[in-house]
Short mmCIF file of C-alpha atoms in Angstrom, two decimals:
data_model
loop_
_atom_site.label_atom_id
_atom_site.label_comp_id
_atom_site.label_asym_id
_atom_site.label_seq_id
_atom_site.Cartn_x
_atom_site.Cartn_y
_atom_site.Cartn_z
CA PRO A 1275 -23.73 5.38 -70.06
CA PRO A 1276 -23.58 3.85 -66.60
CA GLY A 1277 -25.69 5.34 -63.85
CA LYS A 1278 -24.89 5.84 -60.19
CA TRP A 1279 -26.76 6.45 -56.99
CA LYS A 1280 -26.89 10.02 -55.69
CA ALA A 1281 -28.16 11.32 -52.37
CA ALA A 1282 -31.06 13.75 -52.41
CA SER A 1283 -28.88 16.76 -51.71
CA PRO A 1284 -29.89 20.30 -52.73
CA THR A 1285 -27.46 20.11 -55.65
CA ASP A 1286 -28.11 16.64 -56.99
CA VAL A 1287 -31.88 16.73 -56.64
CA LEU A 1288 -32.14 19.50 -59.26
CA GLU A 1289 -31.27 16.93 -61.92
CA PHE A 1290 -34.04 14.62 -60.77
CA GLY A 1291 -37.80 14.44 -61.37
CA ALA A 1292 -39.69 16.75 -59.03
CA ALA A 1293 -42.66 14.35 -58.73
CA SER A 1294 -40.21 11.51 -57.97
CA TYR A 1295 -38.54 13.59 -55.28
CA PHE A 1296 -41.74 14.56 -53.50
CA PHE A 1297 -43.04 10.97 -53.77
CA ALA A 1298 -39.93 9.53 -52.11
CA ARG A 1299 -39.82 12.38 -49.62
CA GLY A 1300 -43.39 11.61 -48.52
CA LEU A 1301 -42.58 7.99 -47.96
CA TYR A 1302 -39.34 8.72 -46.13
CA GLN A 1303 -41.06 11.18 -43.77
CA GLN A 1304 -43.62 8.50 -42.96
CA TYR A 1305 -41.35 5.50 -42.47
CA HIS A 1306 -37.85 6.93 -42.02
CA ILE A 1307 -36.42 4.23 -44.22
CA PRO A 1308 -34.12 5.22 -47.12
CA ILE A 1309 -35.94 5.23 -50.46
CA GLY A 1310 -34.11 4.48 -53.74
CA ILE A 1311 -35.70 5.85 -56.90
CA ILE A 1312 -34.68 4.76 -60.37
CA ASN A 1313 -35.67 7.61 -62.70
CA SER A 1314 -36.22 6.19 -66.18
CA SER A 1315 -37.93 8.91 -68.20
CA VAL A 1316 -37.95 10.49 -71.65
CA GLY A 1317 -40.31 13.41 -72.23
CA GLY A 1318 -42.81 13.48 -75.04
CA THR A 1319 -42.86 9.76 -75.75
CA PRO A 1320 -45.76 7.34 -76.29
CA ILE A 1321 -46.61 4.39 -74.10
CA GLU A 1322 -45.93 1.79 -76.84
CA ALA A 1323 -42.25 2.79 -76.89
CA TRP A 1324 -41.94 1.54 -73.29
CA ILE A 1325 -43.34 -1.94 -73.91
CA SER A 1326 -41.26 -4.93 -74.99
CA GLU A 1327 -41.86 -6.92 -78.14
CA GLU A 1328 -43.34 -9.74 -76.06
CA GLY A 1329 -45.65 -7.26 -74.35
CA LEU A 1330 -47.00 -6.10 -77.71
CA LYS A 1331 -47.91 -9.51 -79.05
CA GLU A 1332 -51.61 -8.56 -79.02
CA PHE A 1333 -50.92 -5.39 -81.06
CA PRO A 1334 -50.00 -6.38 -84.67
CA GLN A 1335 -49.96 -2.81 -85.95
CA GLU A 1336 -47.40 -1.77 -83.36
CA LEU A 1337 -45.27 -4.84 -84.01
CA GLN A 1338 -45.31 -4.10 -87.72
CA SER A 1339 -44.08 -0.60 -87.05
CA ALA A 1340 -41.29 -1.89 -84.81
CA ALA A 1341 -40.25 -4.43 -87.47
CA ARG A 1342 -39.54 -1.66 -89.96
CA PHE A 1343 -36.70 -0.49 -87.75
CA ARG A 1344 -35.14 -3.98 -87.72
CA ASP A 1345 -35.05 -3.80 -91.54
CA THR A 1346 -31.44 -3.00 -92.49
CA GLY A 1347 -32.51 -1.72 -95.87
CA PHE A 1348 -34.96 0.77 -94.31
CA ILE A 1349 -32.36 2.02 -91.84
CA ASN A 1350 -29.76 2.38 -94.65
CA ARG A 1351 -32.16 4.39 -96.75
CA MET A 1352 -32.73 6.73 -93.80
CA ALA A 1353 -29.00 7.07 -93.26
CA ARG A 1354 -28.36 7.83 -96.95
CA ALA A 1355 -31.05 10.49 -96.96
CA GLN A 1356 -29.56 12.11 -93.91
CA ARG A 1357 -26.02 12.01 -95.39
CA ALA A 1358 -27.32 13.55 -98.61
CA ALA A 1359 -28.88 16.50 -96.81
CA PRO A 1360 -26.98 19.72 -97.56
CA ARG A 1361 -24.56 20.74 -94.84
CA ASN A 1362 -22.44 23.81 -94.36
CA ALA A 1363 -19.44 23.45 -92.03
CA ASN A 1364 -19.32 27.23 -91.67
CA PRO A 1365 -22.90 28.39 -91.97
CA GLU A 1366 -23.46 32.05 -92.71
CA ILE A 1367 -24.94 34.04 -89.84
CA THR A 1368 -28.34 35.10 -91.19
CA ASP A 1369 -29.66 36.64 -87.95
CA GLN A 1370 -29.30 40.40 -88.46
CA GLY A 1371 -29.05 40.85 -84.74
CA LEU A 1372 -25.79 38.92 -84.67
CA ALA A 1373 -24.40 39.67 -88.14
CA GLY A 1374 -23.32 43.29 -87.68
CA PRO A 1375 -20.30 44.67 -85.83
CA VAL A 1376 -22.58 45.84 -82.98
CA LYS A 1377 -24.94 43.11 -81.78
CA TRP A 1378 -28.53 43.99 -80.89
CA PHE A 1379 -28.01 43.03 -77.27
CA ASP A 1380 -25.02 45.36 -76.89
CA THR A 1381 -25.50 48.60 -74.90
CA ALA A 1382 -23.72 50.43 -77.73
CA TYR A 1383 -26.41 49.42 -80.20
CA ARG A 1384 -28.84 52.14 -81.21
CA PRO A 1385 -32.22 50.63 -82.15
CA LYS A 1386 -33.81 51.60 -85.46
CA ALA A 1387 -37.19 50.60 -86.89
CA TRP A 1388 -38.24 48.51 -83.86
CA LYS A 1389 -41.98 48.13 -83.27
CA SER A 1390 -44.18 47.77 -80.19
CA ILE A 1391 -45.43 44.43 -78.90
CA ILE A 1392 -47.06 43.29 -75.70
CA VAL A 1393 -45.39 40.78 -73.36
CA PRO A 1394 -46.58 38.21 -72.49
CA GLY A 1395 -48.15 37.11 -75.74
CA TYR A 1396 -47.44 35.39 -79.04
CA TRP A 1397 -46.17 37.33 -81.99
CA ALA A 1398 -48.63 35.53 -84.31
CA ASP A 1399 -51.40 37.29 -82.39
CA GLN A 1400 -49.76 40.71 -82.73
CA GLY A 1401 -49.18 41.21 -86.42
CA ILE A 1402 -46.34 38.73 -87.20
CA LYS A 1403 -48.23 35.99 -89.06
CA GLY A 1404 -46.76 32.60 -89.84
CA LEU A 1405 -43.16 33.45 -88.83
CA ASN A 1406 -40.70 30.79 -87.75
CA GLY A 1407 -37.40 32.39 -87.01
CA VAL A 1408 -35.71 34.79 -84.60
CA VAL A 1409 -37.41 37.75 -82.99
CA TRP A 1410 -35.55 40.09 -80.71
CA TYR A 1411 -37.35 41.78 -77.76
CA ARG A 1412 -36.08 44.88 -75.95
CA LYS A 1413 -37.32 46.78 -72.90
CA GLU A 1414 -35.90 49.71 -70.98
CA ILE A 1415 -36.52 49.90 -67.23
CA TYR A 1416 -35.43 52.51 -64.69
CA LEU A 1417 -34.02 51.53 -61.32
CA PRO A 1418 -33.20 53.62 -58.21
CA ALA A 1419 -29.65 54.18 -56.97
CA THR A 1420 -30.23 51.68 -54.17
CA LEU A 1421 -30.13 48.78 -56.68
CA LYS A 1422 -26.97 49.86 -58.49
CA GLY A 1423 -24.61 46.84 -58.75
CA LYS A 1424 -26.87 44.54 -56.76
CA ALA A 1425 -27.46 40.92 -57.79
CA ALA A 1426 -30.91 40.28 -59.17
CA LYS A 1427 -33.12 37.57 -60.51
CA LEU A 1428 -34.88 37.78 -63.84
CA PHE A 1429 -38.16 35.90 -64.28
CA LEU A 1430 -39.21 35.49 -67.92
CA GLY A 1431 -42.05 32.99 -67.50
CA ARG A 1432 -41.98 30.52 -70.37
CA ILE A 1433 -40.84 31.20 -73.91
CA ILE A 1434 -41.60 29.33 -77.14
CA ASP A 1435 -39.20 27.87 -78.15
CA ALA A 1436 -35.64 28.94 -77.20
CA ASP A 1437 -34.20 32.12 -75.73
CA GLN A 1438 -31.02 34.01 -74.81
CA ALA A 1439 -31.42 36.78 -72.26
CA TYR A 1440 -29.17 39.84 -71.70
CA VAL A 1441 -29.23 42.62 -69.11
CA ASN A 1442 -27.24 45.74 -70.01
CA GLY A 1443 -25.39 43.73 -72.64
CA VAL A 1444 -24.41 40.93 -70.24
CA PHE A 1445 -25.59 37.39 -71.02
CA VAL A 1446 -27.56 36.07 -68.02
CA GLY A 1447 -28.97 32.77 -69.29
CA ASN A 1448 -30.64 30.71 -71.98
CA ILE A 1449 -32.87 27.68 -72.38
CA THR A 1450 -33.07 25.73 -75.61
CA TYR A 1451 -36.64 24.46 -75.53
CA GLN A 1452 -40.07 25.76 -74.49
CA TYR A 1453 -41.01 23.96 -71.28
CA PRO A 1454 -38.70 24.97 -68.43
CA PRO A 1455 -39.46 28.18 -66.52
CA ARG A 1456 -37.00 30.98 -67.21
CA ARG A 1457 -35.36 32.05 -63.96
CA TYR A 1458 -32.02 33.80 -64.60
CA GLN A 1459 -29.48 35.13 -62.14
CA VAL A 1460 -28.21 38.64 -62.85
CA PRO A 1461 -24.73 38.89 -61.27
CA GLU A 1462 -23.48 41.73 -59.12
CA GLY A 1463 -22.24 44.79 -60.97
CA VAL A 1464 -24.65 44.54 -63.92
CA LEU A 1465 -27.57 46.71 -62.75
CA LYS A 1466 -27.20 50.50 -63.05
CA GLU A 1467 -28.85 53.53 -61.58
CA GLY A 1468 -31.41 54.86 -64.02
CA LYS A 1469 -31.87 53.20 -67.40
CA ASN A 1470 -31.31 49.45 -67.73
CA ILE A 1471 -31.85 47.47 -70.92
CA ILE A 1472 -33.27 43.91 -71.05
CA VAL A 1473 -32.91 42.13 -74.39
CA VAL A 1474 -34.29 38.64 -75.17
CA ARG A 1475 -33.50 36.78 -78.40
CA VAL A 1476 -36.33 34.36 -79.07
CA THR A 1477 -36.01 31.50 -81.59
CA ASN A 1478 -39.09 29.58 -82.75
CA THR A 1479 -39.29 26.72 -85.24
CA ALA A 1480 -42.97 25.70 -85.17
CA GLY A 1481 -46.33 26.99 -83.95
CA LYS A 1482 -46.75 30.29 -82.16
CA GLY A 1483 -43.56 31.85 -80.87
CA GLY A 1484 -43.29 34.32 -78.00
CA PHE A 1485 -43.92 34.70 -74.27
CA VAL A 1486 -46.52 32.37 -72.71
CA PRO A 1487 -49.35 34.24 -70.91
CA ASP A 1488 -50.21 33.82 -67.22
CA LYS A 1489 -46.58 33.29 -66.19
CA PRO A 1490 -44.34 35.43 -63.99
CA TYR A 1491 -42.47 38.27 -65.74
CA TYR A 1492 -40.48 40.51 -63.44
CA LEU A 1493 -37.01 41.45 -62.17
CA THR A 1494 -36.35 41.38 -58.46
CA ALA A 1495 -33.42 42.88 -56.58
CA GLY A 1496 -32.87 44.31 -53.11
CA GLY A 1497 -36.50 43.69 -52.09
CA LEU A 1498 -37.86 45.58 -55.10
CA ARG A 1499 -39.89 43.90 -57.76
CA VAL A 1500 -40.13 45.45 -61.24
CA ASP A 1501 -43.05 44.25 -63.36
CA LEU A 1502 -41.91 43.45 -66.94
CA ARG A 1503 -45.37 42.92 -68.40
CA GLY A 1504 -46.61 45.40 -70.94
CA GLU A 1505 -45.09 47.15 -73.89
CA TRP A 1506 -41.75 45.99 -75.29
CA GLN A 1507 -40.06 46.71 -78.62
CA TYR A 1508 -39.34 43.98 -81.18
CA LYS A 1509 -37.51 43.42 -84.41
CA VAL A 1510 -37.27 40.30 -86.61
CA GLY A 1511 -33.72 39.05 -86.89
CA ASP A 1512 -34.15 35.98 -89.07
CA VAL A 1513 -36.83 34.08 -91.04
CA PHE A 1514 -36.46 30.33 -91.38
CA VAL A 1515 -37.20 28.68 -94.72
CA PRO A 1516 -39.36 25.52 -94.35
CA ARG A 1517 -37.49 22.30 -95.01
CA GLY A 1518 -38.81 18.73 -95.36
CA GLY A 1519 -37.17 15.70 -93.76
CA PHE A 1520 -36.77 12.04 -94.61
CA GLY A 1521 -39.58 10.86 -96.87
CA GLY A 1522 -40.82 14.47 -97.23
CA GLY A 1523 -42.61 14.47 -93.89
CA GLY A 1524 -39.89 15.38 -91.38
CA PRO A 1525 -37.47 13.24 -89.40
CA ILE A 1526 -38.58 9.97 -87.79
CA SER A 1527 -37.93 9.71 -84.11
CA GLN A 1528 -36.83 6.16 -83.39
CA GLN A 1529 -37.47 6.61 -79.63
CA ASN A 1530 -41.15 7.01 -80.38
CA ILE A 1531 -41.69 3.77 -82.28
CA PRO A 1532 -43.14 0.72 -80.49
CA THR A 1533 -40.44 -0.94 -78.27
CA GLY A 1534 -38.14 2.00 -79.12
CA LEU A 1535 -37.31 2.79 -75.46
CA TYR A 1536 -37.74 -0.57 -73.80
CA ASN A 1537 -34.19 -1.93 -74.22
CA THR A 1538 -32.40 1.27 -73.12
CA MET A 1539 -34.78 2.59 -70.48
CA VAL A 1540 -36.48 -0.42 -68.90
CA ALA A 1541 -34.51 -3.62 -69.44
CA GLY A 1542 -31.43 -2.25 -67.68
CA ALA A 1543 -33.39 -1.83 -64.45
CA ILE A 1544 -34.78 -5.39 -64.37
CA PRO A 1545 -31.93 -6.79 -62.25
CA TYR A 1546 -33.01 -4.51 -59.39
CA GLN A 1547 -35.55 -5.75 -56.84
CA VAL A 1548 -38.17 -3.00 -56.90
CA LYS A 1549 -41.03 -2.16 -54.57
CA GLY A 1550 -43.26 -0.94 -57.41
CA PHE A 1551 -43.70 1.38 -60.39
CA VAL A 1552 -44.87 4.95 -60.87
CA TRP A 1553 -46.22 5.66 -64.37
CA TYR A 1554 -46.48 9.39 -65.22
CA GLN A 1555 -47.31 9.58 -68.92
CA GLY A 1556 -50.26 9.99 -71.31
CA GLU A 1557 -50.04 13.35 -73.06
CA THR A 1558 -48.39 11.90 -76.20
CA ASN A 1559 -51.17 9.29 -76.51
CA ALA A 1560 -54.09 11.73 -76.02
CA GLY A 1561 -54.83 11.62 -79.73
CA ARG A 1562 -55.52 7.88 -79.52
CA PRO A 1563 -57.29 7.36 -76.19
CA GLU A 1564 -59.15 4.24 -77.31
CA ALA A 1565 -55.88 2.38 -77.91
CA TYR A 1566 -54.63 3.45 -74.47
CA ARG A 1567 -57.36 1.38 -72.82
CA LYS A 1568 -55.47 -1.76 -73.95
CA LEU A 1569 -51.90 -0.41 -74.03
CA LEU A 1570 -51.71 0.61 -70.37
CA PRO A 1571 -52.84 -2.79 -68.97
CA ALA A 1572 -50.45 -4.38 -71.51
CA LEU A 1573 -47.54 -2.34 -70.14
CA ILE A 1574 -48.45 -3.26 -66.54
CA ARG A 1575 -48.51 -6.96 -67.43
CA ASP A 1576 -45.29 -6.70 -69.45
CA TRP A 1577 -43.29 -5.05 -66.69
CA ARG A 1578 -44.58 -7.37 -64.02
CA ASN A 1579 -43.65 -10.32 -66.22
CA LYS A 1580 -40.16 -8.96 -66.76
CA TRP A 1581 -39.63 -8.54 -62.99
CA ASN A 1582 -41.18 -11.99 -62.49
CA ASN A 1583 -43.70 -10.60 -59.97
CA PRO A 1584 -47.38 -10.52 -61.12
CA SER A 1585 -48.47 -8.39 -58.19
CA LEU A 1586 -45.91 -5.53 -58.16
CA PRO A 1587 -47.73 -2.33 -57.17
CA PHE A 1588 -48.35 0.00 -60.11
CA LEU A 1589 -49.21 3.68 -59.52
CA ILE A 1590 -50.68 5.85 -62.30
CA VAL A 1591 -50.74 9.64 -62.52
CA GLN A 1592 -53.90 10.73 -64.26
CA LEU A 1593 -53.59 13.52 -66.79
CA PRO A 1594 -53.82 17.03 -65.24
CA ASN A 1595 -56.07 19.86 -66.48
CA PHE A 1596 -54.58 21.51 -69.59
CA MET A 1597 -55.50 23.76 -72.53
CA ASP A 1598 -58.30 26.29 -72.94
CA MET A 1599 -61.37 26.13 -70.73
CA GLN A 1600 -64.66 25.19 -72.34
CA TYR A 1601 -67.71 27.01 -71.03
CA LEU A 1602 -70.20 24.50 -72.46
CA PRO A 1603 -70.20 20.70 -72.09
CA SER A 1604 -68.02 19.32 -74.89
CA GLU A 1605 -66.06 16.29 -76.03
CA SER A 1606 -62.45 15.84 -74.99
CA GLN A 1607 -59.70 13.40 -75.93
CA TRP A 1608 -57.85 14.29 -72.74
CA ALA A 1609 -60.93 13.29 -70.75
CA MET A 1610 -61.10 10.01 -72.71
CA LEU A 1611 -57.50 9.24 -71.93
CA ARG A 1612 -58.15 9.99 -68.22
CA GLU A 1613 -60.99 7.50 -68.49
CA ALA A 1614 -58.62 4.88 -69.93
CA GLN A 1615 -56.29 5.47 -66.98
CA PHE A 1616 -59.17 5.14 -64.53
CA GLN A 1617 -60.37 1.90 -66.16
CA SER A 1618 -56.91 0.47 -65.75
CA LEU A 1619 -57.60 0.30 -62.01
CA ALA A 1620 -59.45 -2.90 -62.86
CA VAL A 1621 -55.99 -4.48 -63.03
CA PRO A 1622 -55.18 -5.79 -59.51
CA ASN A 1623 -52.69 -3.93 -57.32
CA THR A 1624 -52.96 -0.60 -59.05
CA ALA A 1625 -53.75 2.89 -57.79
CA MET A 1626 -54.14 6.34 -59.31
CA ALA A 1627 -53.36 9.92 -58.34
CA VAL A 1628 -56.01 12.36 -59.66
CA THR A 1629 -54.43 15.67 -60.72
CA ILE A 1630 -57.18 17.61 -62.52
CA ASP A 1631 -56.60 20.47 -60.03
CA ALA A 1632 -52.81 20.53 -60.32
CA GLY A 1633 -52.34 21.53 -63.96
CA GLU A 1634 -52.04 24.79 -65.84
CA TRP A 1635 -54.05 25.75 -68.91
CA ASN A 1636 -50.97 26.96 -70.77
CA ASP A 1637 -48.34 24.47 -69.68
CA ILE A 1638 -48.18 20.76 -70.51
CA HIS A 1639 -45.53 20.48 -67.78
CA PRO A 1640 -47.23 22.18 -64.81
CA LEU A 1641 -45.04 23.24 -61.95
CA ASN A 1642 -47.07 21.86 -59.02
CA LYS A 1643 -45.27 18.55 -58.76
CA LYS A 1644 -45.56 18.49 -55.01
CA ALA A 1645 -49.30 17.65 -55.17
CA VAL A 1646 -48.50 14.84 -57.64
CA GLY A 1647 -45.74 13.35 -55.48
CA ASP A 1648 -47.69 13.68 -52.26
CA ARG A 1649 -50.75 11.95 -53.71
CA LEU A 1650 -48.60 9.19 -55.16
CA ALA A 1651 -47.03 8.67 -51.74
CA LEU A 1652 -50.51 8.28 -50.22
CA ALA A 1653 -51.39 5.70 -52.85
CA ALA A 1654 -48.13 3.80 -52.20
CA ARG A 1655 -48.67 3.82 -48.46
CA LYS A 1656 -51.98 2.04 -48.88
CA LEU A 1657 -51.15 -0.21 -51.84
CA ALA A 1658 -47.49 -1.10 -51.27
CA TYR A 1659 -47.05 -0.56 -47.53
CA GLY A 1660 -50.33 -1.96 -46.31
CA GLU A 1661 -51.99 1.00 -44.54
CA LYS A 1662 -55.41 -0.38 -45.33
CA ASP A 1663 -57.45 2.25 -43.47
CA LEU A 1664 -55.66 5.18 -45.08
CA VAL A 1665 -57.70 7.51 -47.32
CA SER A 1666 -55.37 7.53 -50.26
CA SER A 1667 -57.57 8.76 -53.11
CA GLY A 1668 -60.28 11.24 -53.84
CA PRO A 1669 -63.81 10.04 -54.63
CA LEU A 1670 -63.95 7.66 -57.60
CA PHE A 1671 -67.11 6.89 -59.61
CA ARG A 1672 -68.78 3.60 -58.65
CA SER A 1673 -72.34 3.68 -60.01
CA ALA A 1674 -75.26 5.90 -60.98
CA SER A 1675 -79.01 5.38 -60.71
CA VAL A 1676 -81.89 7.31 -62.26
CA GLU A 1677 -84.47 8.54 -59.72
CA GLY A 1678 -87.29 10.22 -61.64
CA ASP A 1679 -85.90 13.47 -63.08
CA LYS A 1680 -82.64 13.16 -61.16
CA ILE A 1681 -79.55 10.96 -61.19
CA ARG A 1682 -77.87 9.79 -57.98
CA ILE A 1683 -74.12 9.06 -58.14
CA HIS A 1684 -72.29 6.74 -55.77
CA PHE A 1685 -68.56 6.87 -55.14
CA SER A 1686 -65.81 4.87 -53.51
CA ASP A 1687 -63.01 6.51 -51.51
CA THR A 1688 -65.30 9.12 -49.95
CA GLY A 1689 -63.15 9.16 -46.79
CA SER A 1690 -64.75 11.20 -44.02
CA GLY A 1691 -67.38 12.46 -46.45
CA LEU A 1692 -67.96 14.33 -49.70
CA VAL A 1693 -67.51 18.11 -49.81
CA ALA A 1694 -67.70 20.96 -52.28
CA LYS A 1695 -64.31 22.67 -52.09
CA ASP A 1696 -64.41 26.21 -50.66
CA ASP A 1697 -67.99 25.58 -49.46
CA ASP A 1698 -69.17 26.54 -52.96
CA GLU A 1699 -71.85 24.96 -55.12
CA LEU A 1700 -70.77 21.83 -56.97
CA HIS A 1701 -69.56 22.56 -60.49
CA TYR A 1702 -68.80 20.69 -63.71
CA PHE A 1703 -71.58 18.15 -63.63
CA ALA A 1704 -73.48 17.70 -66.91
CA ILE A 1705 -76.60 15.67 -67.63
CA ALA A 1706 -78.34 14.32 -70.74
CA GLY A 1707 -81.32 12.30 -71.84
CA ALA A 1708 -81.49 9.69 -74.57
CA ASP A 1709 -80.21 12.18 -77.17
CA LYS A 1710 -76.92 12.53 -75.26
CA LYS A 1711 -77.02 16.31 -75.66
CA PHE A 1712 -75.33 17.32 -72.43
CA VAL A 1713 -76.20 20.46 -70.49
CA TRP A 1714 -74.88 21.72 -67.20
CA ALA A 1715 -76.60 20.25 -64.17
CA LYS A 1716 -77.28 21.42 -60.69
CA ALA A 1717 -75.73 19.13 -58.09
CA LYS A 1718 -75.88 18.64 -54.35
CA ILE A 1719 -74.33 16.25 -51.81
CA GLU A 1720 -76.88 14.03 -50.14
CA ASN A 1721 -76.05 11.13 -47.79
CA ASN A 1722 -72.53 10.87 -49.18
CA THR A 1723 -73.85 10.67 -52.71
CA VAL A 1724 -74.26 13.37 -55.33
CA VAL A 1725 -77.67 14.12 -56.82
CA VAL A 1726 -77.77 15.96 -60.18
CA TRP A 1727 -80.61 17.40 -62.25
CA ASN A 1728 -81.60 20.00 -64.80
CA GLU A 1729 -85.19 21.15 -64.96
CA HIS A 1730 -85.14 21.04 -68.77
CA VAL A 1731 -84.10 17.35 -68.85
CA LYS A 1732 -87.19 15.49 -67.67
CA ASN A 1733 -85.95 11.95 -68.38
CA PRO A 1734 -82.22 11.96 -67.62
CA LEU A 1735 -80.10 8.91 -68.49
CA TYR A 1736 -76.47 9.97 -68.44
CA VAL A 1737 -74.17 12.12 -66.33
CA ARG A 1738 -70.61 13.40 -66.70
CA TYR A 1739 -68.26 15.05 -64.29
CA ALA A 1740 -65.14 17.12 -65.10
CA TRP A 1741 -65.38 15.91 -68.70
CA ALA A 1742 -63.08 18.42 -70.46
CA ASP A 1743 -59.48 19.04 -71.41
CA ASN A 1744 -59.30 21.56 -68.57
CA PRO A 1745 -62.13 21.12 -66.06
CA ASP A 1746 -60.99 24.15 -64.06
CA GLY A 1747 -63.50 24.67 -61.25
CA ALA A 1748 -64.45 21.02 -60.77
CA ASN A 1749 -64.74 21.01 -56.98
CA LEU A 1750 -65.96 17.66 -55.64
CA TYR A 1751 -63.52 16.45 -52.99
CA ASN A 1752 -63.51 14.28 -49.90
CA LYS A 1753 -62.91 15.91 -46.53
CA GLU A 1754 -59.30 14.70 -46.64
CA GLY A 1755 -58.74 17.26 -49.43
CA LEU A 1756 -58.38 14.84 -52.40
CA PRO A 1757 -60.23 15.63 -55.65
CA ALA A 1758 -62.83 13.36 -57.24
CA GLY A 1759 -61.85 11.71 -60.52
CA PRO A 1760 -63.62 12.63 -63.72
CA PHE A 1761 -66.09 10.19 -65.25
CA ARG A 1762 -68.99 9.64 -67.63
CA THR A 1763 -71.85 7.10 -67.76
CA ASP A 1764 -72.62 7.31 -71.50
CA GLN A 1765 -69.90 5.11 -72.96
#
């Protein structure tokens, strides 16, 4: 469908990318020149889908995959398999919570045989093993007379996967997939004095279903905040029977194949004269970080060729911190993909925003997009707008040298000087000898370098920093408040 330009009004901006908004806002506040942003994005997609066929000429495996989808016979076989799949125009309602004359969210419903469960948390960790289906949650709260009839806001953190929320039998909102935060408006006239009933119908199709920990769960109204964490009641409404897809392995997503998004999401923007690109992707390729070392430079070359400008600025958002913390030095595919992004800075006219302090351990879509947009704006000001003296990045690894039983690390982009955030000791440096068995190192800032050591490693050779899926606590910054990028010297 055709697109159209929209002003960044409070209404329209909600349909836009938050990082894009803060990026453009930062530039506008600096230069007071209108900024146009073309938002071409599809979540959960790999980098090879965004590259043209010409751009993939050095990747025969990817081109072979793309060729399958130009094979009419292959496409027809897929279509026949999908047509042959059983369909029911009037499917039977199998969710017990919706099948009866009185629905489980109705205030007239009288609960029977419900069991206790803790929110937040996943039902697989609380006695419901291996269930994909529908689980209903119910909680009674008591409110004072001062809140009777007042409008309220219901915060239900994040839920895996989909949910429908009710307060006193009134539907207040739903979201159909796991990532967005649940923030539902409770209209006037719904809340009562005394007992109020919150019911949430949760549908999950894969993995652990339930309420994601370390998120906000409360109801707020009239200045009062009611904590919803703790004991709820639950009952299983439906159990899904596993089904295979085309070829026995599930459906094939054509948008994820090599070149699969280029024509629809990139080519249409080529007629525009652009100032540069912002590339905010990588999670879907984290399982193949070695390939990313070549694919990201290939994408940069491909897009610059398509716009017929070999020096168009290209800004990269490095992967944020995500997943469980590791309390010992360990290997990490996310760290390796960050390394591939860092190495892409060897391509001229590129810059990178480090975000290892802006993520969330339990959310692949962290909410702090302002830090991402602001750091991208700094990078653009230096790279695309020519503010050469601007400190636009945190410290980036340059070199390391062994000095006896210590290793000294040199950085670029140190700005006004290196600092340990919060005046704490430096954390997340690891050191190893020839055996490459890494142990945590002590570290100190010395003459705008970092010196690391461990008394048990007498002949150190290698050092790593923030090398983990979630290097929470990595605290080397420059005085301008920008975090150092992760690195290793043992490739």
